[in-house]
Coordinates of C-alpha atoms and ligand atoms in Angstrom, one line a residue:
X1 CA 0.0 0.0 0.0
X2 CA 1.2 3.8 -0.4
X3 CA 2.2 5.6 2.6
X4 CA -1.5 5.8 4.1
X5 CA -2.0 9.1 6.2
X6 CA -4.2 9.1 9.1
X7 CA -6.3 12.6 8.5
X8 CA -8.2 12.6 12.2
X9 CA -11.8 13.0 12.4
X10 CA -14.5 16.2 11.3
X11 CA -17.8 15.9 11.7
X12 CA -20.3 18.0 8.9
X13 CA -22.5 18.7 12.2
X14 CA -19.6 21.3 13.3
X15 CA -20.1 23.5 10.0
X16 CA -23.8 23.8 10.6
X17 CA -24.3 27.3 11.6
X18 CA -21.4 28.3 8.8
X19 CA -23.2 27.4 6.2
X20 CA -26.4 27.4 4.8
X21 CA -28.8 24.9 5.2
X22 CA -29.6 24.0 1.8
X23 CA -26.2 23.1 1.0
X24 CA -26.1 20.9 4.2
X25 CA -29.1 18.7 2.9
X26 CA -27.7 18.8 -0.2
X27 CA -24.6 16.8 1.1
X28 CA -26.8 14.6 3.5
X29 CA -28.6 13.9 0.5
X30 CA -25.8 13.1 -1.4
X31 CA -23.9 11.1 1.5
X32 CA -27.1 8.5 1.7
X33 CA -26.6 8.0 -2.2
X34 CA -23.0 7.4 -2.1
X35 CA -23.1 5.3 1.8
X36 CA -19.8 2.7 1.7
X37 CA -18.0 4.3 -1.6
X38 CA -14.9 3.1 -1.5
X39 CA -12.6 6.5 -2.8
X40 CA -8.6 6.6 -2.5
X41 CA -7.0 10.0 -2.6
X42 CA -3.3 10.2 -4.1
X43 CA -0.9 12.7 -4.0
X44 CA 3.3 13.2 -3.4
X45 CA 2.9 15.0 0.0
X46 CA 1.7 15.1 3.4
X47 CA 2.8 18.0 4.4
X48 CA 3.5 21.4 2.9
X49 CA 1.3 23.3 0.2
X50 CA -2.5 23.6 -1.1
X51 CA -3.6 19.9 -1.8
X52 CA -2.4 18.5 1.3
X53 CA -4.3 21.0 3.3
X54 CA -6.8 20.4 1.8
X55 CA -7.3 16.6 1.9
X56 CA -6.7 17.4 5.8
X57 CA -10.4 18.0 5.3
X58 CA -12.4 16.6 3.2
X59 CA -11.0 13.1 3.6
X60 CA -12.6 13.0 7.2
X61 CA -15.3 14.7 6.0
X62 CA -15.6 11.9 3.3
X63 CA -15.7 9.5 5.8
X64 CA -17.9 11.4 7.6
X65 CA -20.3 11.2 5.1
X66 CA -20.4 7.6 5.3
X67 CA -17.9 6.9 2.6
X68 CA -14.4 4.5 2.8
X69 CA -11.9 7.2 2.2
X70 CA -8.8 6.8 2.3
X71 CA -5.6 9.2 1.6
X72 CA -1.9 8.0 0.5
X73 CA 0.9 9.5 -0.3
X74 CA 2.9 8.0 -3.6
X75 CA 6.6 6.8 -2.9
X76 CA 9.2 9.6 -3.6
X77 CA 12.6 10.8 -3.5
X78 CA 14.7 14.3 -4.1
X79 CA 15.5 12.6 -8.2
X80 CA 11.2 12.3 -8.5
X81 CA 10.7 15.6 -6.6
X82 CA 13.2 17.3 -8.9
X83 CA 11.4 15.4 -11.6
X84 CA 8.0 16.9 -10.6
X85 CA 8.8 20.4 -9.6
X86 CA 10.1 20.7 -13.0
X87 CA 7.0 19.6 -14.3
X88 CA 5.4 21.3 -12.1
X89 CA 6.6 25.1 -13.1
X90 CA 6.5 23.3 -17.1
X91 CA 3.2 23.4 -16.7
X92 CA 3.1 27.3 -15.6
X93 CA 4.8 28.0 -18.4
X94 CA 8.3 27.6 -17.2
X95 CA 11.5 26.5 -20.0
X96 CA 12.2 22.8 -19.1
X97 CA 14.1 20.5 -21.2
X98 CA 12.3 16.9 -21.1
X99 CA 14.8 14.4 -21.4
X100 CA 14.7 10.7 -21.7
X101 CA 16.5 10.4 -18.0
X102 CA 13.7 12.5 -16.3
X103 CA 11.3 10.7 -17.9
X104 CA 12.9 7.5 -16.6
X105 CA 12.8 8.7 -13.2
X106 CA 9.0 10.0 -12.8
X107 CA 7.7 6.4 -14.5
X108 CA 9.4 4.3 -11.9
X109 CA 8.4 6.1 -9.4
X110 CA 5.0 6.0 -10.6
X111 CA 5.4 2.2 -11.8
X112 CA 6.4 1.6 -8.0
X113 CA 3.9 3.3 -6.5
X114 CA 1.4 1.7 -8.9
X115 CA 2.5 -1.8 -7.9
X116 CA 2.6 -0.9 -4.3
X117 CA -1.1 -0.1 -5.1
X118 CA -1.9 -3.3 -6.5
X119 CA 0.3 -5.4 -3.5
X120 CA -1.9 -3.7 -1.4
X121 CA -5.1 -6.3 -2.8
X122 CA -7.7 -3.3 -2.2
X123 CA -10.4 -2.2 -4.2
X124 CA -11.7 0.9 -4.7
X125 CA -14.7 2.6 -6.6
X126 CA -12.8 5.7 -6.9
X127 CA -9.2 6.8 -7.3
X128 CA -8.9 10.5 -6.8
X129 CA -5.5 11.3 -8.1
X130 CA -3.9 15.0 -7.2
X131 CA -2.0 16.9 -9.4
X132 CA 0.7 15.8 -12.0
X133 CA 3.2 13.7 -9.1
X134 CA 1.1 10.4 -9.6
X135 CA -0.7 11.4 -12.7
X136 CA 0.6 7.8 -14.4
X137 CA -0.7 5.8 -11.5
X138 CA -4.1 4.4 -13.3
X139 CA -1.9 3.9 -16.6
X140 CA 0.7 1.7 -15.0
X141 CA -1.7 -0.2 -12.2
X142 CA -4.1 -0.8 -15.1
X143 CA -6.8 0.7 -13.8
X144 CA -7.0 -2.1 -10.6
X145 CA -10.4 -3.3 -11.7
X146 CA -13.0 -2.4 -14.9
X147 CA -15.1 -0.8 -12.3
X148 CA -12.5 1.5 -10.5
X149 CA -13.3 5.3 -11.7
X150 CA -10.3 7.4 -12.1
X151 CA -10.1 11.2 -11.6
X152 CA -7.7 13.1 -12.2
X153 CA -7.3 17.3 -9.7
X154 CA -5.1 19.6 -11.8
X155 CA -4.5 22.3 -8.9
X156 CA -2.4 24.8 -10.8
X157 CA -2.9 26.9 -13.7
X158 CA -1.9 25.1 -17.3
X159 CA -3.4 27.5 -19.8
X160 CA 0.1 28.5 -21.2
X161 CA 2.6 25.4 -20.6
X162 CA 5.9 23.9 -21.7
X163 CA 5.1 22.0 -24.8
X164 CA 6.9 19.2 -24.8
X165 CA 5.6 18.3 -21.0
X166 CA 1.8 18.7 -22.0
X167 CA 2.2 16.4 -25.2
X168 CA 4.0 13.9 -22.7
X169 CA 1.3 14.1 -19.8
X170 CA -1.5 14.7 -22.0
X171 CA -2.8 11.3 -23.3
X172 CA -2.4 10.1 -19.6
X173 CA -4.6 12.6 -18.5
X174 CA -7.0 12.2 -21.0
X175 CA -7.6 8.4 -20.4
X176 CA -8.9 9.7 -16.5
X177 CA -12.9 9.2 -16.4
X178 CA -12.9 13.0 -15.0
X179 CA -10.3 16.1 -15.0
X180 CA -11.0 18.2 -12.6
X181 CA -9.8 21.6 -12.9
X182 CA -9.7 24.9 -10.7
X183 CA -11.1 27.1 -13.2
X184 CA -12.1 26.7 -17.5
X185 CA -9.2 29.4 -17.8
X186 CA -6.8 26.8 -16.2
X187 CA -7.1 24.3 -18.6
X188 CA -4.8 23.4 -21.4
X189 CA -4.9 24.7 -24.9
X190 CA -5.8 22.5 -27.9
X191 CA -6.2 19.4 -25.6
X192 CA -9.5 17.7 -25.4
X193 CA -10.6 16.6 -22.0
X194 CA -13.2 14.1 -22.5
X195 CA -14.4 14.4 -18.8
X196 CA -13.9 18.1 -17.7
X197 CA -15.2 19.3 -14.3
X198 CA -14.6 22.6 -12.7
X199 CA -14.3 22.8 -9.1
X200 CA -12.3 25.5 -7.6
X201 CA -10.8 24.2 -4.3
X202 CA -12.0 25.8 -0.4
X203 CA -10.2 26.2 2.9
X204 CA -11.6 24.6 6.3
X205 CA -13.2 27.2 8.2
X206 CA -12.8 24.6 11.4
X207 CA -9.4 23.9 10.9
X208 CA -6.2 25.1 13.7
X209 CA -5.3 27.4 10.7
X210 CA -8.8 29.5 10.5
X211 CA -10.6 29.1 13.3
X212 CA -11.6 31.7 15.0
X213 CA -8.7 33.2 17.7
X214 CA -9.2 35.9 19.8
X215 CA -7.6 39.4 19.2
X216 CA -5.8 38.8 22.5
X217 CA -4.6 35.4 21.5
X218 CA -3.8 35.9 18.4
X219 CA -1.3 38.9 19.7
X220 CA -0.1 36.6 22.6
X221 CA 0.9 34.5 20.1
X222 CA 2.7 36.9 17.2
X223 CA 4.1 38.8 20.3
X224 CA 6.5 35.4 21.3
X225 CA 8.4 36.0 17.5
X226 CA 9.4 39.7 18.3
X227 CA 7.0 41.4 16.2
X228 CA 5.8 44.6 17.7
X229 CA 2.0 44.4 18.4
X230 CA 1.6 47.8 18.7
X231 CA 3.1 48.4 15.3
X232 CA 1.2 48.2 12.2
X233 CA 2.6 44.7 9.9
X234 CA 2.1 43.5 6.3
X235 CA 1.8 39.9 5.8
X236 CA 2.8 37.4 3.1
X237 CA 2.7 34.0 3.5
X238 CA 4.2 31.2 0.9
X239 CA 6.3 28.6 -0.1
X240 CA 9.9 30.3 -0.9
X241 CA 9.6 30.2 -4.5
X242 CA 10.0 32.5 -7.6
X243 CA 6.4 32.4 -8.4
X244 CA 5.1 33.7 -5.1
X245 CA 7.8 36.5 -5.3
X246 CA 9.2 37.0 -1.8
X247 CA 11.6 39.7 -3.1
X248 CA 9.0 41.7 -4.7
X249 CA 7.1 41.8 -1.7
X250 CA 10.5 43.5 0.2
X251 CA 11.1 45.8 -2.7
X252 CA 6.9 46.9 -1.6
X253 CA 7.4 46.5 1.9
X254 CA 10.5 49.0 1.4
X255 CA 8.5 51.5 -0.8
X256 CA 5.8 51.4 2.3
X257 CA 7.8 52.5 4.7
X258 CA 8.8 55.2 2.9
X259 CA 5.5 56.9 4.1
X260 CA 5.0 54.9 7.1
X261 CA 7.9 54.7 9.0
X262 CA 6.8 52.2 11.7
X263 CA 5.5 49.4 9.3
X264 CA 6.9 46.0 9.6
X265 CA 7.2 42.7 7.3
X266 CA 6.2 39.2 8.3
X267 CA 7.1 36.6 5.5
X268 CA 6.2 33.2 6.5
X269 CA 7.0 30.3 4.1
X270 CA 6.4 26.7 4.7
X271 CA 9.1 24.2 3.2
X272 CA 7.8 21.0 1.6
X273 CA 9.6 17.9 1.5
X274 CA 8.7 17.8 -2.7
X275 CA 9.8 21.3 -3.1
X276 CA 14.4 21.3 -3.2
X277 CA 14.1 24.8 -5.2
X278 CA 12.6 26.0 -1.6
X279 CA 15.9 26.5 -0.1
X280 CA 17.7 27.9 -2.2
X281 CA 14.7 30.5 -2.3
X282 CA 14.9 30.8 1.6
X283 CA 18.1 31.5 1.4
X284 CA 17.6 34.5 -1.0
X285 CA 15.3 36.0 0.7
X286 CA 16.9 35.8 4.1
X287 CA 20.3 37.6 2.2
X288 CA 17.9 40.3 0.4
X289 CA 16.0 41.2 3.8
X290 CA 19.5 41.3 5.8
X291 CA 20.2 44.5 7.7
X292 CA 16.5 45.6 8.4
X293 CA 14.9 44.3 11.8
X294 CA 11.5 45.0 10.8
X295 CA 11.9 42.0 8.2
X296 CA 10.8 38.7 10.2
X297 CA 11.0 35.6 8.3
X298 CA 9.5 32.4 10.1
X299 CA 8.8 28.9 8.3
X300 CA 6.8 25.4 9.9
X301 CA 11.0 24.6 10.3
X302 CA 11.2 27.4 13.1
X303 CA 7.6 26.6 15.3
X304 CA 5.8 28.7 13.1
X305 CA 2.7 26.2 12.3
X306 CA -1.2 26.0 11.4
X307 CA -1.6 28.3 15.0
X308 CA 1.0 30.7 14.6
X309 CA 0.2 31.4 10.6
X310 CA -3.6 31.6 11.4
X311 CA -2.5 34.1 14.7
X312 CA -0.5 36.7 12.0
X313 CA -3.4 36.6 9.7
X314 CA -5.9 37.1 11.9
X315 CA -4.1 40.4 13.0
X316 CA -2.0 41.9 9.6
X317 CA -2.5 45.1 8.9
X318 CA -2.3 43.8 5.2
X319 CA -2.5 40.7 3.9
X320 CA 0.5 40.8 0.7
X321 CA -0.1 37.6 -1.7
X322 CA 2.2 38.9 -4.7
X323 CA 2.2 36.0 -6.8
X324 CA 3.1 36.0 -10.7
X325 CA 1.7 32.7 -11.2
X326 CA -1.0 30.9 -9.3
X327 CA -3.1 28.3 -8.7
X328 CA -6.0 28.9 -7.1
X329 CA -4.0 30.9 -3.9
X330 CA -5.9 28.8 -1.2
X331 CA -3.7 31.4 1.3
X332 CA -5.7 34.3 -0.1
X333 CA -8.6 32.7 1.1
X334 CA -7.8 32.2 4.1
X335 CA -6.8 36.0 4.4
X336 CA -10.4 36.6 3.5
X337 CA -11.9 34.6 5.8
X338 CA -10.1 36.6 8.6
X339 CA -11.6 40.0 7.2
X340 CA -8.4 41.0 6.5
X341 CA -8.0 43.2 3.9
X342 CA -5.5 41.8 0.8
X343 CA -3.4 43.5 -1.6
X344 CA -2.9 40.9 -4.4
X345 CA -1.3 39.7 -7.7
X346 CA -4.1 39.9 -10.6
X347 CA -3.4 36.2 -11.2
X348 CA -4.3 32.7 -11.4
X349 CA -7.7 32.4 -8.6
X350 CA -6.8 35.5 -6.8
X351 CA -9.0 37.8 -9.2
X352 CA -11.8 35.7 -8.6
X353 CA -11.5 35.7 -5.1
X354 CA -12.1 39.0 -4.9
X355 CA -14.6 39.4 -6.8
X356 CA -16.9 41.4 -4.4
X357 CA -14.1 44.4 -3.5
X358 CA -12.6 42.0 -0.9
X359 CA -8.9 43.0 -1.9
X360 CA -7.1 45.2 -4.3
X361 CA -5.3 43.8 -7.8
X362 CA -1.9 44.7 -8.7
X363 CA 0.2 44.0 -10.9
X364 CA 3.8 45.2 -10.0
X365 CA 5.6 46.6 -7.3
X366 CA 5.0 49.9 -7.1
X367 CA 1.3 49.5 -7.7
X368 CA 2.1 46.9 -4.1
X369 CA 3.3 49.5 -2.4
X370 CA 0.9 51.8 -3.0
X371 CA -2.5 49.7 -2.2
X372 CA -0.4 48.8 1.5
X373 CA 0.2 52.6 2.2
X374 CA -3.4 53.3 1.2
X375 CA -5.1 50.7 3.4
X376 CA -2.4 51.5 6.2
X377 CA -3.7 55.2 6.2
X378 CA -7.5 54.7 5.8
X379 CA -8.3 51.8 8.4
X380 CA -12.2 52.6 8.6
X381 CA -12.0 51.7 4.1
X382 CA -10.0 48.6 5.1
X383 CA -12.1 47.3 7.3
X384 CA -15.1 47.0 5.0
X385 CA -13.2 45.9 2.8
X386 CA -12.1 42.5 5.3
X387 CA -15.7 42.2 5.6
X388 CA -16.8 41.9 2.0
X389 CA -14.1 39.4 1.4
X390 CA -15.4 37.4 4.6
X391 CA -18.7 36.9 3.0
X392 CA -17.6 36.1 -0.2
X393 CA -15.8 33.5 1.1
X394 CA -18.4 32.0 3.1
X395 CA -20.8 31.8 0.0
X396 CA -18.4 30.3 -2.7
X397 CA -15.0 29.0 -0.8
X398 CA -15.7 26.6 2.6
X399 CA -15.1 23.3 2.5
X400 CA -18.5 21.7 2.7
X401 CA -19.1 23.4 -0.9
X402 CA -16.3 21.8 -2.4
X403 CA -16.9 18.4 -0.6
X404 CA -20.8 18.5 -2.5
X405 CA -19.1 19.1 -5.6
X406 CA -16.6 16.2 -5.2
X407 CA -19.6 13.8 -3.9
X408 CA -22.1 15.2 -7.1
X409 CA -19.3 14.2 -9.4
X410 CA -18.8 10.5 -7.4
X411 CA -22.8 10.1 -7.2
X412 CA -23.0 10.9 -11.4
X413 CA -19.5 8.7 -12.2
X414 CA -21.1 5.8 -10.2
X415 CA -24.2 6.1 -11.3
X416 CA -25.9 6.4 -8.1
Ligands
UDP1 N1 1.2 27.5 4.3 C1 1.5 27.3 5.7 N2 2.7 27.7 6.2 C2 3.5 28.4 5.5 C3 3.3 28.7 4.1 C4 2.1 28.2 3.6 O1 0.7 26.7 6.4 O2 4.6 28.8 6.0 C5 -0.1 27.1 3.8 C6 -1.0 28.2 3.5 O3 -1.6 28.7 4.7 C7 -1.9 27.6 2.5 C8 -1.0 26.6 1.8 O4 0.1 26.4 2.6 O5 -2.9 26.9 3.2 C9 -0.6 27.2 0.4 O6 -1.6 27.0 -0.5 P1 -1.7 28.0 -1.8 O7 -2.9 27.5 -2.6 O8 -1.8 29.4 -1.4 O9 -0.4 27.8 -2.5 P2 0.5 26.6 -3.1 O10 1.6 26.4 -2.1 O11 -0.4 25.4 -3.1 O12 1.0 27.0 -4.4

């Protein structure tokens, strides 16, 4: 069997007064139809980035609905993970040179995994493959039985990719009974997808990392790292990684306080086993941001976990997420949920997001800079602007939305 992860327990109950009540019947409804499912989810990591917070959720929510749902994670190693990332940012439009040795190295991985699939003796109705780490998992376990449904999650944006990378993964994908994707924007040019859904993904409004913490908790907590509470901060938290632009956010943060002196910088990056570019990224930014003390970066590696990132949120005087490229930007929605207000790249999910004047769009530095100073020196408009994003979020981005979605597109693949 894959390396299975044990995802704790959530009960749909909890969400109740979240969320409204149609959508709760909706997904009792729905969880009668599908009682006993047997679903596997697949992915490369347990820890670090979007999908694994993610299946955190809705795989005990899953088997809170009654369903048999497992989560595990393929088998992997720094030649695979180098492998994937490559792929990965190939798929964002990123130069990568696809070679016959690269190639070599993601299949046996994905052979091995396949065949510690089949070892296992297991069936399953439904194999709920994440992202493009295990993507040739049904190919090489040969679809386990002629009943298994397979479905592919693309979480990241693949509207403008590397060529050769697409016309590699392609016909794999295509053989998956569903491809879900984040958004119709996000999906590939010129490749027919035979069983397109669009689901964009949600954050867990139950979850250590948004819950709801006290003001007086929350600065308890950000007080123990040495940033001032009773100066104003901006916010950015991310993997270390070109995309997400770390340095562009201390080239804004340095424009900022410009016009207000006091201002300080949280960056808070997570680093994920799959992800080796992360250091040298870390590094980076650690020699860019040297010689001011009003720069603080943190990462899961020094304490700074679920708690702590949900404690700076719920306080920033800003909330930065300057990506260039993005998936879906599950972070920004968690920003949202706090009421705080954001200052964003005009990528990927963000401008959908906020939609409903929950953040500002921007699309360099300067423009950055310029939003932060604005919402720094006009609290009373930043505040109704957190609360705009708030609801948006409740209506369109929660978890128990996205878990109806996934269960629809189970109840209509199984015919139930
Ligand atoms: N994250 C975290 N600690 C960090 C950095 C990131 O917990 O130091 C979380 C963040 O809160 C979010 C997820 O990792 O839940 C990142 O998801 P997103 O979709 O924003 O970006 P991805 O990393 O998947 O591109």
């Amino acid at each position: 069997m894959l390396q299975q992860v044990n995802a704790g327990h959530k009960s749909l109950a909890d969400y109740r007064s979240i969320i409204r009540r149609e959508l709760y019947e909706e997904i009792q409804d729905l969880s009668q139809r599908l009682k006993g499912a047997r679903v596997l989810h697949v992915n490369a990591t347990a820890f670090g980035g979007g999908v694994a917070e993610i299946l955190y959720t809705l795989v005990p929510l899953m088997r809170d609905a009654g369903l048999e749902a497992e989560w595990g994670v393929m088998l992997g190693a720094e030649p695979f993970f180098n492998v994937t990332k490559g792929f990965h940012n190939a798929l964002q439009g990123a130069p990568y040179n696809l070679t016959i040795e690269s190639r070599a190295i993601y299949e046996e991985y994905n052979r091995e995994s396949a065949a510690a699939l089949a070892r296992s003796g297991k069936e399953w109705d439904i194999v709920f493959i994440h992202d493009p780490q295990p993507a040739l998992l049904k190919h090489f376990s040969g679809g386990l039985t002629p009943e298994t449904k397979w479905i592919w999650r693309c979480h990241i944006d693949t509207s403008t990719p590397n060529e050769g990378v697409l016309n590699y993964l392609s016909p794999y994908i295509r053989d998956y009974d569903a491809q879900i994707y984040t958004m119709k924007e996000y999906t590939p040019p010129d490749v027919d997808l035979p069983g397109l859904v669009i689901i964009p993904p949600a954050i867990d409004p139950l979850s250590p990392k948004n819950m709801a913490l006290s003001t007086d908790d929350a600065r308890f907590i950000t007080n123990q790292f040495g940033v001032d509470p009773e100066r104003p901060f901006l916010l950015q938290v991310s993997r270390f990684d070109p995309w997400k632009d770390p340095l562009g956010v201390i080239d804004a943060y340095r424009m900022v306080k410009e016009e207000v002196p006091e201002v300080q910088l949280v960056l808070v990056g997570s680093m994920a086993h799959d992800d080796p570019e992360g250091w040298d990224y870390w590094y980076k930014t650690v020699n860019y941001a040297a010689g001011d003390s009003d720069i603080f970066l943190f990462s899961n590696l020094t304490n700074v976990g679920a708690i702590e990132v949900n404690a700076f949120q719920s306080l920033a005087d800003v909330v930065i997420q300057k990506s260039i490229r993005e998936g879906f930007g599950l972070v920004v929605t968690e920003a949202l949920w706090k009421a705080r207000p954001l200052v964003a790249g005009r990528v990927g999910g963000i401008p959908m997001q906020v939609d409903q004047g929950g953040g500002i769009l921007v699309d360099n530095v300067p423009e950055a800079a310029a939003a932060c100073t604005k919402l720094l020196k006009d609290p009373e408009f930043a505040r109704r602007m957190g609360r705009r994003g708030k609801e948006h979020v409740r209506e369109h981005y929660l978890t128990p939305r996205l878990l109806r979605d996934d269960l629809k597109l189970f109840a209509e693949l199984l015919n139930v």
